[in-house]
mmCIF file of C-alpha atoms in Angstrom:
data_model
loop_
_atom_site.group_PDB
_atom_site.id
_atom_site.type_symbol
_atom_site.label_atom_id
_atom_site.label_comp_id
_atom_site.label_asym_id
_atom_site.label_seq_id
_atom_site.Cartn_x
_atom_site.Cartn_y
_atom_site.Cartn_z
ATOM 1 C CA MET A 1 111.520 91.389 91.843
ATOM 2 C CA ALA A 2 111.839 88.747 89.171
ATOM 3 C CA MET A 3 108.205 87.624 89.643
ATOM 4 C CA THR A 4 106.959 91.241 88.951
ATOM 5 C CA ALA A 5 108.916 91.423 85.689
ATOM 6 C CA SER A 6 107.648 88.095 84.599
ATOM 7 C CA VAL A 7 104.027 89.074 85.285
ATOM 8 C CA LYS A 8 104.394 92.311 83.441
ATOM 9 C CA ASP A 9 105.992 90.783 80.476
ATOM 10 C CA GLU A 10 103.208 88.260 80.114
ATOM 11 C CA LEU A 11 100.478 90.784 80.681
ATOM 12 C CA SER A 12 102.087 93.145 78.182
ATOM 13 C CA ARG A 13 101.797 90.551 75.536
ATOM 14 C CA LEU A 14 98.286 89.456 76.319
ATOM 15 C CA GLU A 15 95.740 89.932 73.536
ATOM 16 C CA VAL A 16 92.428 91.436 74.556
ATOM 17 C CA THR A 17 89.664 91.787 72.024
ATOM 18 C CA LYS A 18 86.851 93.415 73.752
ATOM 19 C CA THR A 19 86.870 97.138 73.287
ATOM 20 C CA CYS A 20 85.337 97.886 76.671
ATOM 21 C CA CYS A 21 88.101 95.903 78.332
ATOM 22 C CA ARG A 22 90.916 97.507 76.391
ATOM 23 C CA LYS A 23 89.425 100.982 77.377
ATOM 24 C CA SER A 24 89.293 100.091 80.991
ATOM 25 C CA GLU A 25 92.788 98.862 81.166
ATOM 26 C CA VAL A 26 94.093 101.926 79.346
ATOM 27 C CA ALA A 27 92.151 104.310 81.741
ATOM 28 C CA SER A 28 93.472 102.404 84.702
ATOM 29 C CA MET A 29 96.977 102.411 83.478
ATOM 30 C CA LEU A 30 96.902 106.106 82.891
ATOM 31 C CA ARG A 31 95.451 106.735 86.303
ATOM 32 C CA PHE A 32 97.880 104.766 88.175
ATOM 33 C CA ALA A 33 100.913 105.569 86.174
ATOM 34 C CA GLY A 34 100.112 108.951 84.663
ATOM 35 C CA GLY A 35 99.532 112.439 85.419
ATOM 36 C CA LEU A 36 98.190 115.620 83.785
ATOM 37 C CA HIS A 37 100.405 118.542 83.204
ATOM 38 C CA ILE A 38 99.783 122.051 81.746
ATOM 39 C CA ILE A 39 102.449 122.800 79.178
ATOM 40 C CA GLY A 40 101.992 125.995 77.100
ATOM 41 C CA GLY A 41 98.465 126.261 78.289
ATOM 42 C CA LYS A 42 97.669 122.675 77.016
ATOM 43 C CA ILE A 43 96.858 119.609 79.024
ATOM 44 C CA VAL A 44 99.448 116.934 78.369
ATOM 45 C CA VAL A 45 98.831 113.334 79.633
ATOM 46 C CA GLU A 46 102.008 111.362 80.879
ATOM 47 C CA ALA A 47 102.487 107.866 82.058
ATOM 48 C CA GLU A 48 105.677 106.821 83.655
ATOM 49 C CA LEU A 49 106.245 102.922 83.256
ATOM 50 C CA ASP A 50 109.110 100.554 84.288
ATOM 51 C CA THR A 51 109.274 98.295 81.234
ATOM 52 C CA ALA A 52 109.515 99.071 77.428
ATOM 53 C CA SER A 53 106.970 96.321 76.618
ATOM 54 C CA VAL A 54 104.332 97.947 78.772
ATOM 55 C CA ALA A 55 104.999 101.276 77.293
ATOM 56 C CA ARG A 56 104.672 99.918 73.866
ATOM 57 C CA ARG A 57 101.307 98.185 74.727
ATOM 58 C CA LEU A 58 99.996 101.709 76.144
ATOM 59 C CA ARG A 59 101.131 103.622 73.018
ATOM 60 C CA LYS A 60 99.399 100.897 70.832
ATOM 61 C CA GLU A 61 96.114 100.887 72.581
ATOM 62 C CA VAL A 62 95.921 104.799 72.880
ATOM 63 C CA TYR A 63 96.453 104.996 69.045
ATOM 64 C CA GLU A 64 94.147 102.009 68.103
ATOM 65 C CA LEU A 65 91.347 103.116 70.521
ATOM 66 C CA TYR A 66 91.453 106.980 70.554
ATOM 67 C CA GLY A 67 93.648 107.767 67.556
ATOM 68 C CA HIS A 68 96.256 109.778 69.504
ATOM 69 C CA ARG A 69 99.862 109.558 68.824
ATOM 70 C CA SER A 70 102.364 109.524 71.576
ATOM 71 C CA GLU A 71 106.109 109.863 72.161
ATOM 72 C CA VAL A 72 108.188 107.898 74.677
ATOM 73 C CA VAL A 73 110.985 109.476 76.668
ATOM 74 C CA VAL A 74 113.515 107.056 78.276
ATOM 75 C CA MET A 75 114.740 108.148 81.692
ATOM 76 C CA ALA A 76 118.081 106.260 82.509
ATOM 77 C CA ALA A 77 118.775 104.677 85.843
ATOM 78 C CA GLY A 78 120.359 106.803 88.565
ATOM 79 C CA GLY A 79 119.663 108.281 91.967
ATOM 80 C CA LEU A 80 116.686 106.688 93.393
ATOM 81 C CA ARG A 81 115.803 105.022 90.043
ATOM 82 C CA LYS A 82 117.201 101.338 90.067
ATOM 83 C CA GLY A 83 116.297 100.835 86.462
ATOM 84 C CA SER A 84 115.178 102.826 83.337
ATOM 85 C CA ARG A 85 111.929 104.411 83.206
ATOM 86 C CA TYR A 86 109.769 104.936 80.179
ATOM 87 C CA VAL A 87 107.410 107.999 79.933
ATOM 88 C CA VAL A 88 104.637 107.755 77.421
ATOM 89 C CA ARG A 89 103.595 111.443 76.562
ATOM 90 C CA ILE A 90 100.543 112.490 74.706
ATOM 91 C CA VAL A 91 100.746 116.265 73.849
ATOM 92 C CA GLU A 92 98.510 116.766 70.741
ATOM 93 C CA GLY A 93 94.975 115.905 71.785
ATOM 94 C CA GLY A 94 95.876 115.528 75.470
ATOM 95 C CA GLU A 95 92.774 117.235 76.970
ATOM 96 C CA LEU A 96 90.580 115.164 74.661
ATOM 97 C CA LEU A 97 92.268 111.966 75.750
ATOM 98 C CA ALA A 98 92.089 112.907 79.325
ATOM 99 C CA ARG A 99 88.225 113.410 78.875
ATOM 100 C CA GLN A 100 87.916 110.026 76.710
ATOM 101 C CA THR A 101 89.583 107.999 79.311
ATOM 102 C CA GLY A 102 87.963 109.587 82.482
ATOM 103 C CA LEU A 103 91.041 111.405 83.759
ATOM 104 C CA ILE A 104 88.891 114.635 84.005
ATOM 105 C CA ASP A 105 85.197 114.939 84.088
ATOM 106 C CA ALA A 106 82.937 117.174 81.931
ATOM 107 C CA ARG A 107 83.724 120.291 83.751
ATOM 108 C CA GLY A 108 87.496 119.719 83.296
ATOM 109 C CA ARG A 109 88.130 118.762 86.873
ATOM 110 C CA PRO A 110 90.502 115.813 87.618
ATOM 111 C CA VAL A 111 88.946 112.475 88.583
ATOM 112 C CA ARG A 112 90.660 111.129 91.823
ATOM 113 C CA GLY A 113 89.411 107.552 91.511
ATOM 114 C CA LEU A 114 88.805 105.358 88.613
ATOM 115 C CA PRO A 115 86.256 106.595 85.837
ATOM 116 C CA ALA A 116 82.663 105.954 86.462
ATOM 117 C CA LYS A 117 82.318 103.687 83.497
ATOM 118 C CA VAL A 118 85.037 101.406 84.847
ATOM 119 C CA VAL A 119 83.670 101.353 88.415
ATOM 120 C CA GLY A 120 80.220 100.699 87.158
ATOM 121 C CA GLY A 121 81.155 98.494 84.092
ATOM 122 C CA SER A 122 80.984 94.727 83.918
ATOM 123 C CA MET A 123 83.131 92.142 85.555
ATOM 124 C CA CYS A 124 85.507 92.298 82.612
ATOM 125 C CA ASP A 125 86.148 95.920 83.301
ATOM 126 C CA SER A 126 87.112 95.206 86.726
ATOM 127 C CA VAL A 127 89.713 92.662 85.660
ATOM 128 C CA ALA A 128 91.025 95.045 83.014
ATOM 129 C CA ALA A 129 91.301 97.914 85.690
ATOM 130 C CA TRP A 130 93.382 95.607 87.845
ATOM 131 C CA ARG A 131 95.513 94.499 84.799
ATOM 132 C CA GLY A 132 96.098 98.172 83.887
ATOM 133 C CA ALA A 133 96.946 99.211 87.631
ATOM 134 C CA PHE A 134 99.312 96.194 87.847
ATOM 135 C CA LEU A 135 101.120 97.038 84.704
ATOM 136 C CA ALA A 136 101.391 100.645 85.759
ATOM 137 C CA HIS A 137 102.489 100.414 89.375
ATOM 138 C CA GLY A 138 102.006 96.688 90.586
ATOM 139 C CA SER A 139 104.531 94.294 92.162
ATOM 140 C CA LEU A 140 104.515 90.612 93.130
ATOM 141 C CA THR A 141 106.856 89.404 95.846
ATOM 142 C CA GLU A 142 108.065 85.687 96.132
ATOM 143 C CA PRO A 143 105.801 83.170 97.956
ATOM 144 C CA GLY A 144 106.555 82.980 101.534
ATOM 145 C CA ARG A 145 105.533 84.512 104.934
ATOM 146 C CA SER A 146 105.429 88.089 103.431
ATOM 147 C CA SER A 147 104.297 87.255 100.007
ATOM 148 C CA ALA A 148 101.983 89.991 98.387
ATOM 149 C CA LEU A 149 100.481 91.191 95.165
ATOM 150 C CA GLU A 150 100.642 95.161 95.737
ATOM 151 C CA ILE A 151 99.544 98.162 93.763
ATOM 152 C CA THR A 152 100.827 101.484 94.386
ATOM 153 C CA CYS A 153 98.046 104.113 94.066
ATOM 154 C CA PRO A 154 97.982 107.876 93.180
ATOM 155 C CA GLY A 155 95.619 108.527 96.089
ATOM 156 C CA PRO A 156 93.122 106.866 98.350
ATOM 157 C CA GLU A 157 90.256 107.226 96.108
ATOM 158 C CA ALA A 158 91.927 105.291 93.456
ATOM 159 C CA GLY A 159 92.818 102.604 96.024
ATOM 160 C CA LEU A 160 89.324 102.272 97.273
ATOM 161 C CA ALA A 161 88.083 101.933 93.633
ATOM 162 C CA LEU A 162 90.499 99.150 93.007
ATOM 163 C CA VAL A 163 89.456 97.381 96.291
ATOM 164 C CA GLY A 164 85.868 97.591 95.112
ATOM 165 C CA ALA A 165 86.855 96.100 91.782
ATOM 166 C CA ALA A 166 88.443 93.092 93.580
ATOM 167 C CA ARG A 167 85.553 92.660 95.839
ATOM 168 C CA ARG A 168 83.202 92.331 92.660
ATOM 169 C CA LEU A 169 85.761 89.549 91.447
ATOM 170 C CA GLU A 170 85.345 88.026 95.051
ATOM 171 C CA ILE A 171 88.968 88.451 95.757
ATOM 172 C CA PRO A 172 89.979 89.954 99.251
ATOM 173 C CA ALA A 173 92.069 93.105 98.920
ATOM 174 C CA LYS A 174 92.848 95.880 101.284
ATOM 175 C CA ALA A 175 93.822 99.486 100.915
ATOM 176 C CA ARG A 176 96.353 100.842 103.317
ATOM 177 C CA ASP A 177 98.689 103.903 103.849
ATOM 178 C CA VAL A 178 102.265 102.893 104.177
ATOM 179 C CA ARG A 179 104.533 105.732 105.087
ATOM 180 C CA GLY A 180 102.468 108.228 103.355
ATOM 181 C CA VAL A 181 101.989 106.082 100.154
ATOM 182 C CA ASP A 182 98.537 104.629 99.415
ATOM 183 C CA ARG A 183 98.702 100.964 98.493
ATOM 184 C CA VAL A 184 96.324 98.195 97.644
ATOM 185 C CA VAL A 185 97.563 94.755 98.927
ATOM 186 C CA ILE A 186 96.419 91.011 98.458
ATOM 187 C CA ARG A 187 98.280 88.840 100.924
ATOM 188 C CA ASP A 188 96.412 85.481 100.818
ATOM 189 C CA GLY A 189 98.134 83.024 98.627
ATOM 190 C CA ASP A 190 95.015 81.610 97.025
ATOM 191 C CA ALA A 191 93.731 85.154 96.324
ATOM 192 C CA ILE A 192 96.886 86.104 94.527
ATOM 193 C CA GLY A 193 96.679 83.080 92.285
ATOM 194 C CA ALA A 194 93.027 83.934 91.537
ATOM 195 C CA MET A 195 93.944 87.541 90.639
ATOM 196 C CA LEU A 196 96.909 86.667 88.521
ATOM 197 C CA THR A 197 94.635 84.167 86.575
ATOM 198 C CA ARG A 198 91.901 86.819 86.213
ATOM 199 C CA MET A 199 94.339 89.382 84.803
ATOM 200 C CA GLY A 200 95.627 86.689 82.319
ATOM 201 C CA ALA A 201 99.056 85.894 83.697
ATOM 202 C CA HIS A 202 98.675 82.103 83.406
ATOM 203 C CA ASP A 203 102.310 81.240 82.959
ATOM 204 C CA ALA A 204 103.276 83.162 85.992
ATOM 205 C CA VAL A 205 100.489 81.701 88.064
ATOM 206 C CA ILE A 206 102.127 78.314 87.330
ATOM 207 C CA ALA A 207 105.524 79.436 88.263
ATOM 208 C CA TRP A 208 104.238 81.339 91.357
ATOM 209 C CA GLU A 209 102.245 78.326 92.552
ATOM 210 C CA ASP A 210 105.204 76.026 91.918
ATOM 211 C CA ARG A 211 107.433 78.276 94.190
ATOM 212 C CA ARG A 212 104.773 78.558 96.818
ATOM 213 C CA THR A 213 104.341 74.702 96.993
ATOM 214 C CA ARG A 214 108.153 74.168 97.248
ATOM 215 C CA ARG A 215 108.503 76.776 99.836
ATOM 216 C CA GLU A 216 105.539 75.359 101.955
ATOM 217 C CA VAL A 217 106.990 71.760 101.563
ATOM 218 C CA ARG A 218 110.383 73.058 102.798
ATOM 219 C CA ALA A 219 108.873 75.075 105.756
ATOM 220 C CA THR A 220 106.810 71.873 106.747
ATOM 221 C CA ALA A 221 109.992 69.638 106.588
ATOM 222 C CA ASN A 222 111.904 72.214 108.796
ATOM 223 C CA ARG A 223 109.012 72.597 111.175
ATOM 224 C CA LEU A 224 108.679 68.748 111.707
ATOM 225 C CA ALA A 225 112.530 68.467 111.940
ATOM 226 C CA ASN A 226 112.629 71.136 114.671
ATOM 227 C CA PHE A 227 109.540 69.399 116.448
ATOM 228 C CA ASP A 228 111.369 66.166 116.449
ATOM 229 C CA ASP A 229 114.519 67.743 117.548
ATOM 230 C CA ALA A 230 112.770 69.340 120.480
ATOM 231 C CA ASN A 231 111.084 66.182 121.410
ATOM 232 C CA LEU A 232 114.338 64.288 121.565
ATOM 233 C CA ARG A 233 115.982 67.030 123.506
ATOM 234 C CA ARG A 234 113.133 66.969 126.156
ATOM 235 C CA SER A 235 113.152 63.271 126.199
ATOM 236 C CA ALA A 236 117.031 63.243 127.024
ATOM 237 C CA GLN A 237 116.759 65.844 129.584
ATOM 238 C CA ALA A 238 113.929 63.970 131.239
ATOM 239 C CA ALA A 239 116.200 60.798 131.319
ATOM 240 C CA VAL A 240 119.192 62.607 132.763
ATOM 241 C CA ALA A 241 116.972 64.227 135.458
ATOM 242 C CA ALA A 242 115.514 60.706 136.261
ATOM 243 C CA GLY A 243 119.089 59.313 136.379
ATOM 244 C CA ALA A 244 120.083 61.868 138.949
ATOM 245 C CA ARG A 245 116.956 61.413 141.117
ATOM 246 C CA VAL A 246 117.490 57.404 141.087
ATOM 247 C CA GLN A 247 121.079 57.958 142.095
ATOM 248 C CA ARG A 248 120.019 60.250 145.088
ATOM 249 C CA ALA A 249 117.221 57.662 145.928
ATOM 250 C CA LEU A 250 119.665 54.806 146.249
ATOM 251 C CA GLU A 251 121.894 56.962 148.369
ATOM 252 C CA ILE A 252 119.107 57.712 150.764
ATOM 253 C CA LEU A 253 117.645 54.080 150.895
ATOM 254 C CA GLY A 254 121.019 52.253 151.060
ATOM 255 C CA ASP A 255 120.672 48.676 151.702
ATOM 256 C CA ASP A 256 116.930 49.042 152.406
ATOM 257 C CA VAL A 257 115.967 48.948 148.642
ATOM 258 C CA PRO A 258 113.659 46.061 147.382
ATOM 259 C CA ASP A 259 115.449 43.900 144.877
ATOM 260 C CA HIS A 260 113.053 44.600 142.066
ATOM 261 C CA LEU A 261 113.122 48.266 142.536
ATOM 262 C CA ARG A 262 116.971 48.286 142.623
ATOM 263 C CA VAL A 263 117.022 46.474 139.296
ATOM 264 C CA ALA A 264 115.043 49.135 137.632
ATOM 265 C CA GLY A 265 117.152 51.835 139.285
ATOM 266 C CA ASP A 266 120.460 50.346 138.211
ATOM 267 C CA LEU A 267 119.160 50.105 134.743
ATOM 268 C CA ARG A 268 118.262 53.827 134.661
ATOM 269 C CA MET A 269 121.684 54.578 136.328
ATOM 270 C CA ALA A 270 123.503 52.474 133.713
ATOM 271 C CA HIS A 271 121.742 53.866 130.659
ATOM 272 C CA LYS A 272 120.885 57.562 131.535
ATOM 273 C CA GLN A 273 120.069 58.537 127.949
ATOM 274 C CA ALA A 274 117.964 55.508 127.179
ATOM 275 C CA SER A 275 114.086 55.598 126.921
ATOM 276 C CA LEU A 276 111.775 53.684 129.210
ATOM 277 C CA GLU A 277 110.954 51.332 126.349
ATOM 278 C CA GLU A 278 114.776 50.665 125.932
ATOM 279 C CA LEU A 279 115.241 49.974 129.638
ATOM 280 C CA GLY A 280 112.479 47.471 129.486
ATOM 281 C CA ALA A 281 114.176 45.674 126.580
ATOM 282 C CA LEU A 282 117.606 45.595 128.436
ATOM 283 C CA ALA A 283 115.978 44.064 131.642
ATOM 284 C CA GLN A 284 116.270 40.234 132.291
ATOM 285 C CA PRO A 285 113.553 39.160 131.877
ATOM 286 C CA PRO A 286 112.398 41.995 129.714
ATOM 287 C CA MET A 287 109.719 44.410 131.052
ATOM 288 C CA THR A 288 107.144 46.727 129.522
ATOM 289 C CA LYS A 289 107.940 50.495 129.859
ATOM 290 C CA ASP A 290 105.046 50.959 131.999
ATOM 291 C CA ALA A 291 106.583 48.225 134.366
ATOM 292 C CA VAL A 292 109.778 50.068 134.452
ATOM 293 C CA ALA A 293 108.279 53.512 134.896
ATOM 294 C CA GLY A 294 106.147 52.156 137.886
ATOM 295 C CA ARG A 295 109.133 50.686 139.612
ATOM 296 C CA ILE A 296 111.187 53.717 139.196
ATOM 297 C CA ARG A 297 108.227 55.822 140.378
ATOM 298 C CA ARG A 298 107.908 53.627 143.535
ATOM 299 C CA LEU A 299 111.737 53.771 144.148
ATOM 300 C CA LEU A 300 111.489 57.715 144.232
ATOM 301 C CA ALA A 301 108.465 57.805 146.291
ATOM 302 C CA MET A 302 110.034 55.471 148.813
ATOM 303 C CA ALA A 303 113.267 57.453 148.924
ATOM 304 C CA ASP A 304 111.449 60.711 149.287
ATOM 305 C CA LYS A 305 109.455 59.487 152.179
ATOM 306 C CA ARG A 306 112.479 58.307 153.915
ATOM 307 C CA ALA A 307 114.315 61.620 153.293
ATOM 308 C CA GLY A 308 111.270 63.404 154.912
ATOM 309 C CA GLU A 309 111.661 61.156 158.007
ATOM 310 C CA LEU A 310 115.559 61.663 158.306
ATOM 311 C CA GLY A 311 115.106 65.446 157.631
ATOM 312 C CA VAL A 312 117.568 65.352 154.569
ATOM 313 C CA PRO A 313 117.228 66.801 151.009
ATOM 314 C CA ASP A 314 114.896 64.407 148.882
ATOM 315 C CA THR A 315 115.517 63.436 145.247
ATOM 316 C CA GLU A 316 114.217 66.541 143.824
ATOM 317 C CA ALA A 317 117.037 68.379 145.393
ATOM 318 C CA VAL A 318 119.656 67.154 142.863
ATOM 319 C CA ILE A 319 117.807 68.595 139.813
ATOM 320 C CA SER A 320 119.408 71.676 138.578
ATOM 321 C CA ALA A 321 119.425 73.875 135.498
ATOM 322 C CA ASP A 322 123.024 73.054 134.881
ATOM 323 C CA LEU A 323 122.068 69.420 134.879
ATOM 324 C CA LEU A 324 119.305 69.846 132.181
ATOM 325 C CA ASP A 325 121.623 71.890 130.168
ATOM 326 C CA ASP A 326 124.388 69.168 129.839
#
């Protein structure tokens, strides 16, 4: 999860000047990391975050934008929690903040998706919504076959709102239910890079693209090496099989083999692993690989015809799986 921590650290230090973007980010962060609780008959807003820098950013924005003070409770690692968690809690003015950020509507009912002013806002609001969601519950896996930028959502409505925001930015994202947990996922490498850039994680984009490029180069090299190895293996197996068939052909024909065909056959027998081009170079005088192939083909055809006349096994009979595995 090193990439996730790197992106969140960079985004938590990103300076955003437009008020509408700051409010959209806070609303999204509270929606994806927060919850509403009734304590002593009062609505309390809480947001559980995984880094101290993100918690500080949320506290600062809530105070500067809405004037509400908050407290932070640190939950130490233990049980299912692999690291410390930071709970930002707003007790005084919690209900007012919930209305201001769109967590509840005018009738006091919880809003399941993103606030209407975020969903219907400008492009920068969509970017801010994604930044807030990632800071709250996002993750970025290392580049590779299963690379993904993923947001864990509080419900399907919030996930669909986030997919809609990505669509406005012309970035493909999909909402899915994974073992009962709603998630929004971006898997395409170019789309991940575009979203990171949009959110403002420019240093992280450079690092992610560098790792992606190195991994792709390594994968291509491995693929080519495997391809070459497979080709060499097939060529060697074909040469061994041809050598066995030539040996059988010479046994069938005995002294009735034309001299020029016997020369080609003897070359194949003496150099079973060599390619046709190499056999041609060894001939005296040298021949082209097509000439060698033609002579061996005629030798085998002549032997197979003789085997049919005599009622004995032809040259194909000597080819077995054991021979090809050697």
